[in-house]
mmCIF file of C-alpha atoms in Angstrom:
data_model
loop_
_atom_site.group_PDB
_atom_site.id
_atom_site.type_symbol
_atom_site.label_atom_id
_atom_site.label_comp_id
_atom_site.label_asym_id
_atom_site.label_seq_id
_atom_site.Cartn_x
_atom_site.Cartn_y
_atom_site.Cartn_z
ATOM 1 C CA MET U 1 -0.005 -0.091 0.129
ATOM 2 C CA GLN U 2 2.930 2.320 1.016
ATOM 3 C CA LYS U 3 4.898 1.580 -2.108
ATOM 4 C CA ALA U 4 1.644 2.122 -4.288
ATOM 5 C CA ILE U 5 1.276 5.909 -2.933
ATOM 6 C CA LEU U 6 4.616 6.610 -3.236
ATOM 7 C CA CYS U 7 4.222 5.647 -7.149
ATOM 8 C CA CYS U 8 1.560 7.736 -7.612
ATOM 9 C CA LEU U 9 3.197 10.940 -5.941
ATOM 10 C CA ALA U 10 6.163 10.062 -8.348
ATOM 11 C CA LEU U 11 3.753 10.192 -11.460
ATOM 12 C CA VAL U 12 2.230 13.457 -10.108
ATOM 13 C CA LEU U 13 5.662 15.073 -9.787
ATOM 14 C CA LEU U 14 6.855 13.759 -13.256
ATOM 15 C CA SER U 15 3.380 15.173 -14.720
ATOM 16 C CA SER U 16 3.842 18.564 -13.118
ATOM 17 C CA CYS U 17 7.372 18.628 -14.416
ATOM 18 C CA GLY U 18 6.202 17.831 -17.566
ATOM 19 C CA LYS U 19 4.347 20.857 -18.113
ATOM 20 C CA SER U 20 6.476 23.219 -16.954
ATOM 21 C CA PRO U 21 8.111 24.284 -20.438
ATOM 22 C CA GLU U 22 4.438 24.742 -21.612
ATOM 23 C CA ASN U 23 3.507 27.288 -18.845
ATOM 24 C CA LYS U 24 7.084 28.854 -19.573
ATOM 25 C CA LYS U 25 6.134 29.625 -23.176
ATOM 26 C CA THR U 26 2.767 30.879 -22.497
ATOM 27 C CA GLU U 27 4.293 33.304 -20.058
ATOM 28 C CA ASN U 28 6.793 34.718 -22.577
ATOM 29 C CA ALA U 29 4.227 34.617 -25.689
ATOM 30 C CA PRO U 30 4.347 38.327 -27.318
ATOM 31 C CA ALA U 31 1.835 40.566 -26.575
ATOM 32 C CA SER U 32 -0.952 41.272 -28.790
ATOM 33 C CA LYS U 33 -0.937 44.003 -31.538
ATOM 34 C CA LEU U 34 -1.363 47.541 -29.920
ATOM 35 C CA THR U 35 -4.394 49.167 -31.425
ATOM 36 C CA ILE U 36 -4.570 53.255 -31.850
ATOM 37 C CA GLY U 37 -8.072 54.969 -32.460
ATOM 38 C CA VAL U 38 -7.467 58.231 -34.926
ATOM 39 C CA SER U 39 -10.308 60.522 -35.454
ATOM 40 C CA LEU U 40 -9.449 63.363 -38.216
ATOM 41 C CA LEU U 41 -11.331 66.792 -38.840
ATOM 42 C CA THR U 42 -11.666 64.919 -42.398
ATOM 43 C CA ARG U 43 -10.717 62.399 -45.075
ATOM 44 C CA THR U 44 -12.007 64.457 -48.070
ATOM 45 C CA HIS U 45 -9.382 67.114 -47.888
ATOM 46 C CA PRO U 46 -5.806 66.247 -49.381
ATOM 47 C CA PHE U 47 -4.258 67.718 -46.206
ATOM 48 C CA TYR U 48 -5.544 65.010 -44.001
ATOM 49 C CA GLN U 49 -5.102 62.262 -46.620
ATOM 50 C CA ASP U 50 -1.430 63.164 -46.342
ATOM 51 C CA LEU U 51 -1.631 63.092 -42.672
ATOM 52 C CA GLU U 52 -3.291 59.736 -42.609
ATOM 53 C CA ALA U 53 -0.877 58.526 -44.818
ATOM 54 C CA GLY U 54 1.993 59.590 -42.606
ATOM 55 C CA LEU U 55 0.085 57.909 -39.575
ATOM 56 C CA SER U 56 -0.471 54.644 -41.287
ATOM 57 C CA GLU U 57 3.189 54.380 -42.624
ATOM 58 C CA ALA U 58 4.363 54.680 -39.182
ATOM 59 C CA ALA U 59 2.018 52.410 -37.516
ATOM 60 C CA LYS U 60 2.744 49.676 -40.221
ATOM 61 C CA GLU U 61 6.629 50.380 -39.475
ATOM 62 C CA TYR U 62 5.763 49.804 -35.348
ATOM 63 C CA GLY U 63 3.161 46.779 -35.812
ATOM 64 C CA TYR U 64 0.227 49.003 -34.973
ATOM 65 C CA GLU U 65 -3.485 48.311 -35.830
ATOM 66 C CA LEU U 66 -5.295 51.771 -36.866
ATOM 67 C CA LEU U 67 -8.577 52.359 -36.375
ATOM 68 C CA VAL U 68 -9.364 55.475 -38.550
ATOM 69 C CA ASN U 69 -12.639 57.675 -38.382
ATOM 70 C CA ALA U 70 -13.293 61.481 -39.140
ATOM 71 C CA GLY U 71 -15.677 63.799 -37.807
ATOM 72 C CA GLU U 72 -16.407 65.488 -41.048
ATOM 73 C CA PHE U 73 -16.483 68.943 -39.535
ATOM 74 C CA ASP U 74 -19.132 67.675 -37.027
ATOM 75 C CA VAL U 75 -18.015 67.450 -33.435
ATOM 76 C CA ALA U 76 -20.807 65.336 -32.152
ATOM 77 C CA LYS U 77 -20.204 62.802 -34.577
ATOM 78 C CA GLN U 78 -16.486 62.944 -33.551
ATOM 79 C CA LYS U 79 -17.270 62.716 -30.058
ATOM 80 C CA ASP U 80 -18.932 59.677 -30.777
ATOM 81 C CA GLN U 81 -16.086 57.969 -32.437
ATOM 82 C CA ILE U 82 -13.878 58.832 -29.544
ATOM 83 C CA GLN U 83 -16.537 57.097 -27.411
ATOM 84 C CA ASP U 84 -16.223 54.144 -29.564
ATOM 85 C CA PHE U 85 -12.538 54.100 -28.885
ATOM 86 C CA ILE U 86 -13.087 54.094 -25.263
ATOM 87 C CA VAL U 87 -15.580 51.153 -25.300
ATOM 88 C CA ARG U 88 -12.853 49.466 -27.597
ATOM 89 C CA LYS U 89 -10.078 49.733 -24.896
ATOM 90 C CA VAL U 90 -7.621 51.014 -27.550
ATOM 91 C CA ASN U 91 -4.328 51.674 -26.613
ATOM 92 C CA ALA U 92 -4.106 55.544 -27.627
ATOM 93 C CA ILE U 93 -6.307 57.908 -29.349
ATOM 94 C CA ILE U 94 -4.978 60.378 -31.749
ATOM 95 C CA VAL U 95 -7.630 63.290 -32.667
ATOM 96 C CA SER U 96 -7.811 66.458 -34.817
ATOM 97 C CA PRO U 97 -10.780 68.004 -33.299
ATOM 98 C CA CYS U 98 -13.635 69.379 -34.929
ATOM 99 C CA ASP U 99 -13.816 71.949 -32.556
ATOM 100 C CA SER U 100 -10.963 72.683 -30.409
ATOM 101 C CA LYS U 101 -13.229 73.434 -27.172
ATOM 102 C CA SER U 102 -16.237 71.342 -27.297
ATOM 103 C CA ILE U 103 -14.178 68.019 -27.850
ATOM 104 C CA GLY U 104 -12.928 68.461 -24.532
ATOM 105 C CA THR U 105 -15.478 66.481 -22.779
ATOM 106 C CA ALA U 106 -14.710 63.285 -25.092
ATOM 107 C CA ILE U 107 -10.902 63.796 -24.390
ATOM 108 C CA LYS U 108 -11.590 64.015 -20.623
ATOM 109 C CA ALA U 109 -13.738 60.793 -20.710
ATOM 110 C CA ALA U 110 -10.706 59.088 -22.457
ATOM 111 C CA ASN U 111 -8.524 60.517 -19.589
ATOM 112 C CA ASP U 112 -10.548 58.948 -17.143
ATOM 113 C CA ALA U 113 -10.601 55.869 -18.897
ATOM 114 C CA GLY U 114 -6.689 55.847 -18.798
ATOM 115 C CA ILE U 115 -6.189 55.975 -22.421
ATOM 116 C CA PRO U 116 -3.750 58.591 -23.425
ATOM 117 C CA VAL U 117 -4.691 60.979 -26.073
ATOM 118 C CA PHE U 118 -2.411 62.740 -28.577
ATOM 119 C CA THR U 119 -3.556 65.651 -31.082
ATOM 120 C CA ALA U 120 -2.473 66.127 -34.452
ATOM 121 C CA ASP U 121 -2.710 69.673 -36.684
ATOM 122 C CA ILE U 122 -5.638 70.955 -34.558
ATOM 123 C CA ALA U 123 -5.000 71.439 -30.687
ATOM 124 C CA CYS U 124 -7.635 71.155 -28.012
ATOM 125 C CA LEU U 125 -8.237 74.217 -26.057
ATOM 126 C CA ALA U 126 -10.811 72.830 -23.493
ATOM 127 C CA GLU U 127 -9.779 73.330 -19.763
ATOM 128 C CA GLY U 128 -9.081 70.380 -17.440
ATOM 129 C CA VAL U 129 -7.864 67.350 -19.754
ATOM 130 C CA LYS U 130 -4.769 66.128 -20.439
ATOM 131 C CA ILE U 131 -2.824 65.743 -23.839
ATOM 132 C CA VAL U 132 0.199 63.978 -24.161
ATOM 133 C CA CYS U 133 1.655 65.662 -27.190
ATOM 134 C CA HIS U 134 0.390 67.748 -29.839
ATOM 135 C CA VAL U 135 1.796 67.884 -32.902
ATOM 136 C CA ALA U 136 1.318 70.463 -35.803
ATOM 137 C CA SER U 137 2.473 72.996 -38.397
ATOM 138 C CA ASP U 138 4.140 76.244 -36.622
ATOM 139 C CA ASN U 139 1.012 78.168 -37.454
ATOM 140 C CA ILE U 140 1.942 81.377 -36.183
ATOM 141 C CA ALA U 141 5.265 81.461 -38.221
ATOM 142 C CA GLY U 142 2.907 80.173 -41.291
ATOM 143 C CA GLY U 143 0.805 83.264 -40.533
ATOM 144 C CA LYS U 144 3.760 85.497 -40.677
ATOM 145 C CA LEU U 145 5.141 83.858 -43.753
ATOM 146 C CA ALA U 146 1.533 84.778 -45.129
ATOM 147 C CA ALA U 147 1.734 88.473 -44.115
ATOM 148 C CA GLU U 148 5.103 88.758 -45.489
ATOM 149 C CA ALA U 149 3.641 87.762 -48.972
ATOM 150 C CA ILE U 150 0.691 90.358 -49.022
ATOM 151 C CA VAL U 151 3.012 93.043 -47.859
ATOM 152 C CA ALA U 152 5.264 92.251 -50.591
ATOM 153 C CA ALA U 153 2.703 92.150 -53.078
ATOM 154 C CA LEU U 154 0.851 95.355 -52.090
ATOM 155 C CA GLY U 155 3.956 97.282 -51.662
ATOM 156 C CA GLY U 156 2.780 98.185 -47.560
ATOM 157 C CA THR U 157 -0.510 99.794 -48.203
ATOM 158 C CA GLY U 158 -3.952 98.499 -48.943
ATOM 159 C CA GLN U 159 -7.033 96.720 -47.596
ATOM 160 C CA VAL U 160 -7.252 93.360 -46.313
ATOM 161 C CA ALA U 161 -9.788 90.836 -45.675
ATOM 162 C CA ILE U 162 -9.380 87.373 -43.499
ATOM 163 C CA ILE U 163 -11.721 84.552 -44.551
ATOM 164 C CA ASP U 164 -11.474 83.032 -40.662
ATOM 165 C CA HIS U 165 -12.687 79.861 -39.001
ATOM 166 C CA PRO U 166 -12.073 80.544 -35.278
ATOM 167 C CA GLU U 167 -13.502 77.409 -33.895
ATOM 168 C CA VAL U 168 -10.412 75.649 -34.949
ATOM 169 C CA GLU U 169 -7.204 75.812 -32.694
ATOM 170 C CA SER U 170 -4.830 75.769 -35.868
ATOM 171 C CA VAL U 171 -6.689 78.439 -37.728
ATOM 172 C CA ILE U 172 -6.291 80.802 -34.779
ATOM 173 C CA GLN U 173 -2.684 80.560 -34.664
ATOM 174 C CA ARG U 174 -2.739 81.424 -38.194
ATOM 175 C CA VAL U 175 -4.575 84.523 -37.956
ATOM 176 C CA LYS U 176 -2.812 85.608 -34.855
ATOM 177 C CA GLY U 177 0.545 85.107 -36.927
ATOM 178 C CA PHE U 178 -0.757 86.879 -39.743
ATOM 179 C CA GLU U 179 -2.018 90.038 -37.783
ATOM 180 C CA GLU U 180 1.211 89.945 -36.146
ATOM 181 C CA GLY U 181 3.094 90.069 -39.543
ATOM 182 C CA LEU U 182 1.131 92.835 -40.722
ATOM 183 C CA ALA U 183 1.490 95.172 -37.558
ATOM 184 C CA ALA U 184 4.987 95.832 -39.169
ATOM 185 C CA ALA U 185 3.349 97.086 -41.887
ATOM 186 C CA PRO U 186 0.950 100.548 -40.839
ATOM 187 C CA GLY U 187 -0.061 101.136 -43.987
ATOM 188 C CA ILE U 188 -2.312 97.818 -44.384
ATOM 189 C CA GLN U 189 -5.560 97.603 -42.698
ATOM 190 C CA ILE U 190 -7.432 94.607 -41.934
ATOM 191 C CA VAL U 191 -10.841 95.883 -42.953
ATOM 192 C CA ALA U 192 -13.046 92.287 -42.404
ATOM 193 C CA LYS U 193 -12.265 88.783 -40.609
ATOM 194 C CA LEU U 194 -15.498 86.665 -41.336
ATOM 195 C CA SER U 195 -15.545 82.959 -41.050
ATOM 196 C CA GLY U 196 -15.910 80.704 -44.151
ATOM 197 C CA HIS U 197 -16.032 77.852 -41.923
ATOM 198 C CA GLY U 198 -12.903 76.092 -43.708
ATOM 199 C CA VAL U 199 -14.989 75.302 -47.055
ATOM 200 C CA LYS U 200 -15.022 76.355 -50.444
ATOM 201 C CA ASP U 201 -19.033 76.928 -50.840
ATOM 202 C CA GLN U 202 -19.398 79.096 -47.598
ATOM 203 C CA ALA U 203 -15.865 80.881 -48.376
ATOM 204 C CA PHE U 204 -17.425 81.883 -51.583
ATOM 205 C CA ARG U 205 -20.187 83.065 -50.285
ATOM 206 C CA THR U 206 -18.263 84.913 -47.560
ATOM 207 C CA ALA U 207 -16.059 86.487 -49.911
ATOM 208 C CA GLU U 208 -18.860 87.914 -52.135
ATOM 209 C CA ASP U 209 -19.992 89.677 -49.094
ATOM 210 C CA ILE U 210 -16.799 91.168 -47.969
ATOM 211 C CA LEU U 211 -16.277 92.220 -51.790
ATOM 212 C CA GLN U 212 -19.611 94.042 -51.589
ATOM 213 C CA ALA U 213 -18.713 95.710 -48.541
ATOM 214 C CA HIS U 214 -15.009 96.958 -49.300
ATOM 215 C CA PRO U 215 -15.065 97.891 -53.220
ATOM 216 C CA ASP U 216 -11.667 98.934 -52.507
ATOM 217 C CA LEU U 217 -10.356 95.687 -50.953
ATOM 218 C CA SER U 218 -6.741 94.862 -52.076
ATOM 219 C CA ALA U 219 -5.956 91.294 -50.744
ATOM 220 C CA ILE U 220 -7.476 88.402 -49.106
ATOM 221 C CA PHE U 221 -6.075 85.820 -46.778
ATOM 222 C CA GLY U 222 -7.837 82.540 -46.640
ATOM 223 C CA ILE U 223 -6.954 80.459 -43.670
ATOM 224 C CA ASN U 224 -6.878 77.358 -45.774
ATOM 225 C CA ASP U 225 -6.992 76.296 -49.438
ATOM 226 C CA ASP U 226 -10.665 75.975 -49.411
ATOM 227 C CA SER U 227 -11.185 79.118 -48.193
ATOM 228 C CA ALA U 228 -8.769 80.668 -50.744
ATOM 229 C CA LEU U 229 -10.197 79.011 -53.626
ATOM 230 C CA GLY U 230 -13.756 79.984 -52.408
ATOM 231 C CA ALA U 231 -12.574 83.820 -52.468
ATOM 232 C CA LEU U 232 -10.813 83.022 -55.808
ATOM 233 C CA ALA U 233 -14.263 82.110 -57.502
ATOM 234 C CA ALA U 234 -15.872 85.295 -55.811
ATOM 235 C CA VAL U 235 -13.070 87.655 -56.990
ATOM 236 C CA GLU U 236 -13.357 86.374 -60.511
ATOM 237 C CA LYS U 237 -17.238 86.496 -60.476
ATOM 238 C CA ALA U 238 -17.293 90.125 -59.493
ATOM 239 C CA GLY U 239 -14.810 90.983 -62.156
ATOM 240 C CA LYS U 240 -11.538 91.536 -59.839
ATOM 241 C CA ALA U 241 -9.403 89.020 -61.120
ATOM 242 C CA GLY U 242 -6.018 90.389 -60.963
ATOM 243 C CA LYS U 243 -6.966 93.413 -58.626
ATOM 244 C CA VAL U 244 -7.607 91.415 -55.096
ATOM 245 C CA ILE U 245 -4.633 89.523 -54.131
ATOM 246 C CA ILE U 246 -4.923 86.062 -52.643
ATOM 247 C CA ILE U 247 -3.152 84.342 -50.281
ATOM 248 C CA GLY U 248 -3.784 80.645 -49.383
ATOM 249 C CA PHE U 249 -2.839 77.969 -46.789
ATOM 250 C CA ASP U 250 -1.824 74.229 -47.391
ATOM 251 C CA ALA U 251 -0.714 74.491 -50.841
ATOM 252 C CA VAL U 252 -2.675 71.695 -52.073
ATOM 253 C CA PRO U 253 -2.602 70.575 -55.976
ATOM 254 C CA GLU U 254 -5.430 72.415 -56.748
ATOM 255 C CA ALA U 255 -4.276 75.485 -55.153
ATOM 256 C CA ARG U 256 -0.614 75.241 -56.499
ATOM 257 C CA GLU U 257 -1.732 75.045 -60.183
ATOM 258 C CA ALA U 258 -3.772 78.512 -59.506
ATOM 259 C CA ILE U 259 -0.550 79.993 -58.295
ATOM 260 C CA LYS U 260 1.148 78.547 -61.662
ATOM 261 C CA ALA U 261 -1.423 80.447 -63.428
ATOM 262 C CA GLY U 262 -0.992 83.483 -61.606
ATOM 263 C CA LYS U 263 -4.878 83.557 -60.107
ATOM 264 C CA ILE U 264 -3.626 83.400 -56.497
ATOM 265 C CA TYR U 265 -0.232 85.033 -55.586
ATOM 266 C CA ALA U 266 1.131 82.613 -52.749
ATOM 267 C CA ASP U 267 0.455 79.591 -50.416
ATOM 268 C CA VAL U 268 1.844 79.023 -47.135
ATOM 269 C CA ILE U 269 3.351 74.978 -47.417
ATOM 270 C CA GLN U 270 2.444 72.570 -44.961
ATOM 271 C CA LYS U 271 3.992 68.995 -44.360
ATOM 272 C CA PRO U 272 0.949 66.927 -43.336
ATOM 273 C CA TYR U 273 2.893 63.504 -44.094
ATOM 274 C CA ASP U 274 5.517 64.807 -41.690
ATOM 275 C CA ILE U 275 3.080 65.508 -38.893
ATOM 276 C CA GLY U 276 0.991 62.091 -39.065
ATOM 277 C CA HIS U 277 4.437 60.433 -38.893
ATOM 278 C CA LYS U 278 5.848 62.365 -36.050
ATOM 279 C CA THR U 279 2.571 61.904 -34.380
ATOM 280 C CA MET U 280 2.813 58.114 -34.252
ATOM 281 C CA GLU U 281 6.188 58.315 -33.215
ATOM 282 C CA ALA U 282 5.388 60.187 -30.361
ATOM 283 C CA VAL U 283 2.721 57.699 -29.461
ATOM 284 C CA ARG U 284 5.387 54.922 -29.834
ATOM 285 C CA THR U 285 7.590 56.520 -27.673
ATOM 286 C CA TYR U 286 5.067 57.139 -24.703
ATOM 287 C CA ILE U 287 3.887 53.590 -24.862
ATOM 288 C CA SER U 288 7.308 52.513 -24.658
ATOM 289 C CA GLY U 289 7.802 54.772 -21.676
ATOM 290 C CA GLY U 290 9.895 57.248 -22.862
ATOM 291 C CA THR U 291 9.802 60.898 -22.439
ATOM 292 C CA VAL U 292 7.723 62.845 -25.270
ATOM 293 C CA GLU U 293 7.768 66.657 -25.770
ATOM 294 C CA PRO U 294 3.945 68.556 -24.926
ATOM 295 C CA VAL U 295 4.447 70.271 -28.351
ATOM 296 C CA ILE U 296 6.147 69.357 -31.848
ATOM 297 C CA LEU U 297 6.113 71.918 -34.057
ATOM 298 C CA ILE U 298 6.739 71.171 -38.220
ATOM 299 C CA PRO U 299 8.257 74.375 -39.853
ATOM 300 C CA CYS U 300 6.072 75.744 -43.163
ATOM 301 C CA GLY U 301 7.285 77.385 -46.131
ATOM 302 C CA LEU U 302 5.791 79.317 -48.913
ATOM 303 C CA PHE U 303 4.860 78.390 -52.506
ATOM 304 C CA THR U 304 4.919 80.953 -55.099
ATOM 305 C CA LYS U 305 4.878 81.303 -58.807
ATOM 306 C CA GLU U 306 8.905 81.759 -58.649
ATOM 307 C CA ASN U 307 9.285 78.323 -57.014
ATOM 308 C CA ALA U 308 6.497 76.412 -58.776
ATOM 309 C CA ILE U 309 7.648 73.334 -60.464
#
């Protein structure tokens, strides 16, 4: 009887030892692929298509899975997208806010869920929220480049209008830089600053109103290329082509063609692909336990007919 008990114990011990390598293998198994939720302002604009390409290329390089959506200028829709990311327990969220303040409640919910949030191109201006890192163009410097171009084109005197989109942080910065740049030219007066909401058809109507109210207008600064192209259509309709200088921001292909044709004077160049890639680099560094700068700014340039290829 005693021998039988000893034999059973030996079998149990042997069985346990046989399973130990399998247990070790399970403990050392590779972690599942990390998932990053992305909510862009829009996926229809070339700028955001390039930004998404930068995100996707870096994510592929790091082995991350991307869940990409866009608010399409609707902050309520974007809030729902972020809530869905929270429910799905993504490892990080990247957002380009449709409204820099209203998006705050959704980002706060992500903060409360312990999900790190990063912003690309457009910052969040809501109070009481935590953003790990914001990656964007140096919009203040870009606005100053636009101002320098207008000063050069007008010879230091004239009336200027701004087609604005004040709900968006990046635009606030561009306009700030533009106004600071024009302050050095006292002969240039800003006579109107109205919103075109960043889309061509509304910018067209806004420009029409400005041209009617200010028949001696010398130049228009469009805060993005949809605004500049909408303004161009209004200027041409009013029979003032060549008489009203137009400066844009983004340098998308359609705007570049208009510059080559002499219809738009100049355009501030952004690097959306670099913004996307740098944002994903920041996500990887943070998730890996590294230190990330709170703000990363990408320099802008100026596209004119002289440097058009």
